[in-house]
């Protein structure tokens, strides 16, 4: 799509450090990595958000993200990985992408990324759980 920075990377019209590509997806290095080796995995097709991705395609993207996370352990001596998708909120590029970030114990990402909150109490927790259960059921029946 014209104007989409990731479509331009996929088309090769703007430079990127490509790690892997096939007919469905492209993996390249994030140019402002959380840690060296931080990758972005994108479908070739311009799909703005997670909602636009069909489950079959999402399965392919997830399988590739999994492989990449495993490869980081040997290739980059990572001890693990962090996988994330910013869906709409905090999504700065409207072409769906999975962040795959190599992790090492004590690398400091935890505190930075996860400011935790508390439920107001057990009733609040149950209210939220129940809303999610109902919402999921509605979606599965539609
Ligand atoms: P998000 O904020 O989850 O939408 O992530 C978008 C990511 O794209 C950010 O981590 C950016 O650093 C990365 N990014 C944006 N433009 C480029 C580019 N031209 N090459 C590589 N990574 C990019």
PDB file of C-alpha atoms and ligand atoms in Angstrom:
ATOM      1  CA  UNK A   1       0.000   0.000   0.000  1.00  0.00           C
ATOM      2  CA  UNK A   2       1.360   3.407  -0.970  1.00  0.00           C
ATOM      3  CA  UNK A   3       2.590   5.305   2.045  1.00  0.00           C
ATOM      4  CA  UNK A   4       2.975   2.231   4.245  1.00  0.00           C
ATOM      5  CA  UNK A   5       6.575   2.024   5.428  1.00  0.00           C
ATOM      6  CA  UNK A   6       6.463  -1.760   5.884  1.00  0.00           C
ATOM      7  CA  UNK A   7       4.969  -2.263   2.394  1.00  0.00           C
ATOM      8  CA  UNK A   8       7.906  -0.237   1.077  1.00  0.00           C
ATOM      9  CA  UNK A   9      10.354  -2.450   2.989  1.00  0.00           C
ATOM     10  CA  UNK A  10       8.615  -5.548   1.578  1.00  0.00           C
ATOM     11  CA  UNK A  11       8.784  -4.087  -1.937  1.00  0.00           C
ATOM     12  CA  UNK A  12      12.472  -3.234  -1.448  1.00  0.00           C
ATOM     13  CA  UNK A  13      11.933   0.459  -2.135  1.00  0.00           C
ATOM     14  CA  UNK A  14      13.292   1.468   1.255  1.00  0.00           C
ATOM     15  CA  UNK A  15      16.232  -0.336   2.817  1.00  0.00           C
ATOM     16  CA  UNK A  16      15.936  -2.773   5.706  1.00  0.00           C
ATOM     17  CA  UNK A  17      18.024  -5.578   7.172  1.00  0.00           C
ATOM     18  CA  UNK A  18      16.058  -8.569   5.933  1.00  0.00           C
ATOM     19  CA  UNK A  19      16.500 -11.729   8.008  1.00  0.00           C
ATOM     20  CA  UNK A  20      14.092 -14.038   6.181  1.00  0.00           C
ATOM     21  CA  UNK A  21      11.392 -13.900   3.538  1.00  0.00           C
ATOM     22  CA  UNK A  22       9.035 -16.248   1.784  1.00  0.00           C
ATOM     23  CA  UNK A  23       5.884 -15.872  -0.297  1.00  0.00           C
ATOM     24  CA  UNK A  24       3.775 -15.022   2.777  1.00  0.00           C
ATOM     25  CA  UNK A  25       5.914 -12.994   5.151  1.00  0.00           C
ATOM     26  CA  UNK A  26       9.069 -10.979   5.710  1.00  0.00           C
ATOM     27  CA  UNK A  27      11.274 -10.721   8.804  1.00  0.00           C
ATOM     28  CA  UNK A  28      13.586  -7.729   9.246  1.00  0.00           C
ATOM     29  CA  UNK A  29      15.513  -6.023  12.030  1.00  0.00           C
ATOM     30  CA  UNK A  30      13.751  -3.247  13.917  1.00  0.00           C
ATOM     31  CA  UNK A  31      15.872  -0.149  13.316  1.00  0.00           C
ATOM     32  CA  UNK A  32      15.437   0.963  16.955  1.00  0.00           C
ATOM     33  CA  UNK A  33      15.822  -2.359  18.768  1.00  0.00           C
ATOM     34  CA  UNK A  34      15.037  -3.072  22.405  1.00  0.00           C
ATOM     35  CA  UNK A  35      18.110  -5.317  22.090  1.00  0.00           C
ATOM     36  CA  UNK A  36      20.259  -6.231  19.073  1.00  0.00           C
ATOM     37  CA  UNK A  37      18.418  -8.890  17.074  1.00  0.00           C
ATOM     38  CA  UNK A  38      14.948  -7.429  17.759  1.00  0.00           C
ATOM     39  CA  UNK A  39      12.972  -8.524  14.693  1.00  0.00           C
ATOM     40  CA  UNK A  40       9.700  -7.516  13.126  1.00  0.00           C
ATOM     41  CA  UNK A  41       7.719 -10.201  11.338  1.00  0.00           C
ATOM     42  CA  UNK A  42       5.169  -8.892   8.836  1.00  0.00           C
ATOM     43  CA  UNK A  43       2.773 -10.429   6.322  1.00  0.00           C
ATOM     44  CA  UNK A  44       3.475  -9.388   2.722  1.00  0.00           C
ATOM     45  CA  UNK A  45      -0.157  -8.467   2.332  1.00  0.00           C
ATOM     46  CA  UNK A  46      -1.048  -5.047   3.710  1.00  0.00           C
ATOM     47  CA  UNK A  47      -3.257  -5.768   6.697  1.00  0.00           C
ATOM     48  CA  UNK A  48      -3.504  -2.879   9.131  1.00  0.00           C
ATOM     49  CA  UNK A  49      -4.303  -4.566  12.437  1.00  0.00           C
ATOM     50  CA  UNK A  50      -4.565  -7.978  14.061  1.00  0.00           C
ATOM     51  CA  UNK A  51      -8.323  -7.965  13.433  1.00  0.00           C
ATOM     52  CA  UNK A  52      -7.639  -7.957   9.672  1.00  0.00           C
ATOM     53  CA  UNK A  53      -5.545 -11.152   9.822  1.00  0.00           C
ATOM     54  CA  UNK A  54      -7.384 -14.387   9.016  1.00  0.00           C
ATOM     55  CA  UNK A  55      -6.736 -17.209  11.516  1.00  0.00           C
ATOM     56  CA  UNK A  56      -4.947 -19.328   8.858  1.00  0.00           C
ATOM     57  CA  UNK A  57      -2.487 -16.526   8.113  1.00  0.00           C
ATOM     58  CA  UNK A  58      -2.041 -15.830  11.815  1.00  0.00           C
ATOM     59  CA  UNK A  59      -1.117 -19.472  12.310  1.00  0.00           C
ATOM     60  CA  UNK A  60       1.639 -19.133   9.684  1.00  0.00           C
ATOM     61  CA  UNK A  61       2.941 -15.907  11.209  1.00  0.00           C
ATOM     62  CA  UNK A  62       2.923 -17.448  14.690  1.00  0.00           C
ATOM     63  CA  UNK A  63       4.784 -20.542  13.505  1.00  0.00           C
ATOM     64  CA  UNK A  64       7.465 -18.356  11.953  1.00  0.00           C
ATOM     65  CA  UNK A  65       7.709 -16.200  15.088  1.00  0.00           C
ATOM     66  CA  UNK A  66       8.169 -19.344  17.159  1.00  0.00           C
ATOM     67  CA  UNK A  67      11.003 -20.561  14.896  1.00  0.00           C
ATOM     68  CA  UNK A  68      12.674 -17.186  15.022  1.00  0.00           C
ATOM     69  CA  UNK A  69      12.524 -17.146  18.823  1.00  0.00           C
ATOM     70  CA  UNK A  70      14.096 -20.608  18.907  1.00  0.00           C
ATOM     71  CA  UNK A  71      16.787 -19.607  16.378  1.00  0.00           C
ATOM     72  CA  UNK A  72      17.762 -16.614  18.536  1.00  0.00           C
ATOM     73  CA  UNK A  73      18.868 -18.925  21.316  1.00  0.00           C
ATOM     74  CA  UNK A  74      21.687 -20.438  19.312  1.00  0.00           C
ATOM     75  CA  UNK A  75      22.368 -17.657  16.817  1.00  0.00           C
ATOM     76  CA  UNK A  76      22.448 -14.820  19.355  1.00  0.00           C
ATOM     77  CA  UNK A  77      23.071 -16.801  22.538  1.00  0.00           C
ATOM     78  CA  UNK A  78      19.729 -15.531  23.836  1.00  0.00           C
ATOM     79  CA  UNK A  79      18.299 -17.237  26.889  1.00  0.00           C
ATOM     80  CA  UNK A  80      14.754 -16.665  25.684  1.00  0.00           C
ATOM     81  CA  UNK A  81      12.587 -14.246  23.766  1.00  0.00           C
ATOM     82  CA  UNK A  82       9.793 -11.751  24.139  1.00  0.00           C
ATOM     83  CA  UNK A  83       7.026 -11.795  21.522  1.00  0.00           C
ATOM     84  CA  UNK A  84       4.539  -8.946  21.237  1.00  0.00           C
ATOM     85  CA  UNK A  85       1.949  -7.322  19.002  1.00  0.00           C
ATOM     86  CA  UNK A  86       0.746  -3.791  19.616  1.00  0.00           C
ATOM     87  CA  UNK A  87      -2.817  -4.001  18.341  1.00  0.00           C
ATOM     88  CA  UNK A  88      -4.171  -0.499  17.604  1.00  0.00           C
ATOM     89  CA  UNK A  89      -3.116   0.985  20.955  1.00  0.00           C
ATOM     90  CA  UNK A  90       0.605   1.824  20.839  1.00  0.00           C
ATOM     91  CA  UNK A  91       0.716   0.496  17.270  1.00  0.00           C
ATOM     92  CA  UNK A  92       2.822   3.081  15.491  1.00  0.00           C
ATOM     93  CA  UNK A  93       2.901   1.375  12.062  1.00  0.00           C
ATOM     94  CA  UNK A  94      -0.509   0.357  10.680  1.00  0.00           C
ATOM     95  CA  UNK A  95       0.747  -2.842   9.008  1.00  0.00           C
ATOM     96  CA  UNK A  96       0.385  -5.720  11.432  1.00  0.00           C
ATOM     97  CA  UNK A  97       3.713  -6.911  12.877  1.00  0.00           C
ATOM     98  CA  UNK A  98       5.003  -9.278  15.517  1.00  0.00           C
ATOM     99  CA  UNK A  99       7.960  -8.123  17.607  1.00  0.00           C
ATOM    100  CA  UNK A 100      10.355 -10.976  18.353  1.00  0.00           C
ATOM    101  CA  UNK A 101      12.996  -9.797  20.819  1.00  0.00           C
ATOM    102  CA  UNK A 102      15.905 -11.841  22.160  1.00  0.00           C
ATOM    103  CA  UNK A 103      16.033 -11.862  25.966  1.00  0.00           C
ATOM    104  CA  UNK A 104      18.697 -12.512  28.573  1.00  0.00           C
ATOM    105  CA  UNK A 105      18.085 -12.821  32.298  1.00  0.00           C
ATOM    106  CA  UNK A 106      18.598  -9.477  33.998  1.00  0.00           C
ATOM    107  CA  UNK A 107      18.387  -7.516  30.744  1.00  0.00           C
ATOM    108  CA  UNK A 108      16.071  -5.019  32.425  1.00  0.00           C
ATOM    109  CA  UNK A 109      13.100  -5.316  30.071  1.00  0.00           C
ATOM    110  CA  UNK A 110      10.702  -6.628  32.717  1.00  0.00           C
ATOM    111  CA  UNK A 111      10.348  -3.566  34.903  1.00  0.00           C
ATOM    112  CA  UNK A 112      10.282  -1.210  31.967  1.00  0.00           C
ATOM    113  CA  UNK A 113       7.593  -3.004  30.031  1.00  0.00           C
ATOM    114  CA  UNK A 114       5.113  -4.221  32.618  1.00  0.00           C
ATOM    115  CA  UNK A 115       3.844  -1.660  35.113  1.00  0.00           C
ATOM    116  CA  UNK A 116       1.416  -3.980  36.975  1.00  0.00           C
ATOM    117  CA  UNK A 117      -1.955  -3.063  38.425  1.00  0.00           C
ATOM    118  CA  UNK A 118      -4.175  -4.610  41.081  1.00  0.00           C
ATOM    119  CA  UNK A 119      -7.783  -5.738  40.837  1.00  0.00           C
ATOM    120  CA  UNK A 120      -9.982  -3.766  43.242  1.00  0.00           C
ATOM    121  CA  UNK A 121     -10.844  -7.126  44.854  1.00  0.00           C
ATOM    122  CA  UNK A 122     -12.137 -10.618  44.045  1.00  0.00           C
ATOM    123  CA  UNK A 123     -15.497  -9.251  42.773  1.00  0.00           C
ATOM    124  CA  UNK A 124     -13.801  -6.953  40.301  1.00  0.00           C
ATOM    125  CA  UNK A 125     -11.619  -9.816  39.123  1.00  0.00           C
ATOM    126  CA  UNK A 126     -14.688 -12.029  38.639  1.00  0.00           C
ATOM    127  CA  UNK A 127     -16.555  -9.240  36.812  1.00  0.00           C
ATOM    128  CA  UNK A 128     -13.688  -8.851  34.335  1.00  0.00           C
ATOM    129  CA  UNK A 129     -13.319 -12.637  33.901  1.00  0.00           C
ATOM    130  CA  UNK A 130     -17.039 -13.007  33.249  1.00  0.00           C
ATOM    131  CA  UNK A 131     -17.151 -10.169  30.686  1.00  0.00           C
ATOM    132  CA  UNK A 132     -14.296 -11.794  28.803  1.00  0.00           C
ATOM    133  CA  UNK A 133     -15.946 -15.222  28.927  1.00  0.00           C
ATOM    134  CA  UNK A 134     -19.184 -13.814  27.484  1.00  0.00           C
ATOM    135  CA  UNK A 135     -17.362 -11.759  24.845  1.00  0.00           C
ATOM    136  CA  UNK A 136     -15.355 -14.756  23.690  1.00  0.00           C
ATOM    137  CA  UNK A 137     -18.449 -16.968  23.546  1.00  0.00           C
ATOM    138  CA  UNK A 138     -20.292 -14.366  21.415  1.00  0.00           C
ATOM    139  CA  UNK A 139     -17.396 -14.218  18.980  1.00  0.00           C
ATOM    140  CA  UNK A 140     -17.147 -18.010  18.754  1.00  0.00           C
ATOM    141  CA  UNK A 141     -20.900 -18.282  18.017  1.00  0.00           C
ATOM    142  CA  UNK A 142     -20.933 -15.588  15.298  1.00  0.00           C
TER     143      UNK A 142
HETATM  144  P1  LIG B   1       4.875  -0.646  17.050  1.00  0.00           P
HETATM  145  O1  LIG B   1       5.158   0.568  17.860  1.00  0.00           O
HETATM  146  O2  LIG B   1       4.515  -1.848  17.825  1.00  0.00           O
HETATM  147  O3  LIG B   1       3.904  -0.341  15.933  1.00  0.00           O
HETATM  148  O4  LIG B   1       6.245  -1.038  16.371  1.00  0.00           O
HETATM  149  C1  LIG B   1       6.715  -0.454  15.189  1.00  0.00           C
HETATM  150  C2  LIG B   1       8.187  -0.726  15.137  1.00  0.00           C
HETATM  151  O5  LIG B   1       8.621  -0.448  13.820  1.00  0.00           O
HETATM  152  C3  LIG B   1       9.027   0.145  16.081  1.00  0.00           C
HETATM  153  O6  LIG B   1       9.699  -0.685  17.016  1.00  0.00           O
HETATM  154  C4  LIG B   1       9.993   0.854  15.132  1.00  0.00           C
HETATM  155  O7  LIG B   1      11.277   0.986  15.672  1.00  0.00           O
HETATM  156  C5  LIG B   1       9.956  -0.027  13.889  1.00  0.00           C
HETATM  157  N1  LIG B   1      10.240   0.648  12.633  1.00  0.00           N
HETATM  158  C6  LIG B   1       9.621   1.741  12.131  1.00  0.00           C
HETATM  159  N2  LIG B   1      10.149   2.064  10.939  1.00  0.00           N
HETATM  160  C7  LIG B   1      11.106   1.144  10.668  1.00  0.00           C
HETATM  161  C8  LIG B   1      12.019   0.938   9.593  1.00  0.00           C
HETATM  162  N3  LIG B   1      12.038   1.743   8.530  1.00  0.00           N
HETATM  163  N4  LIG B   1      12.875  -0.100   9.664  1.00  0.00           N
HETATM  164  C9  LIG B   1      12.863  -0.928  10.731  1.00  0.00           C
HETATM  165  N5  LIG B   1      12.032  -0.789  11.776  1.00  0.00           N
HETATM  166  C10 LIG B   1      11.167   0.235  11.753  1.00  0.00           C
END
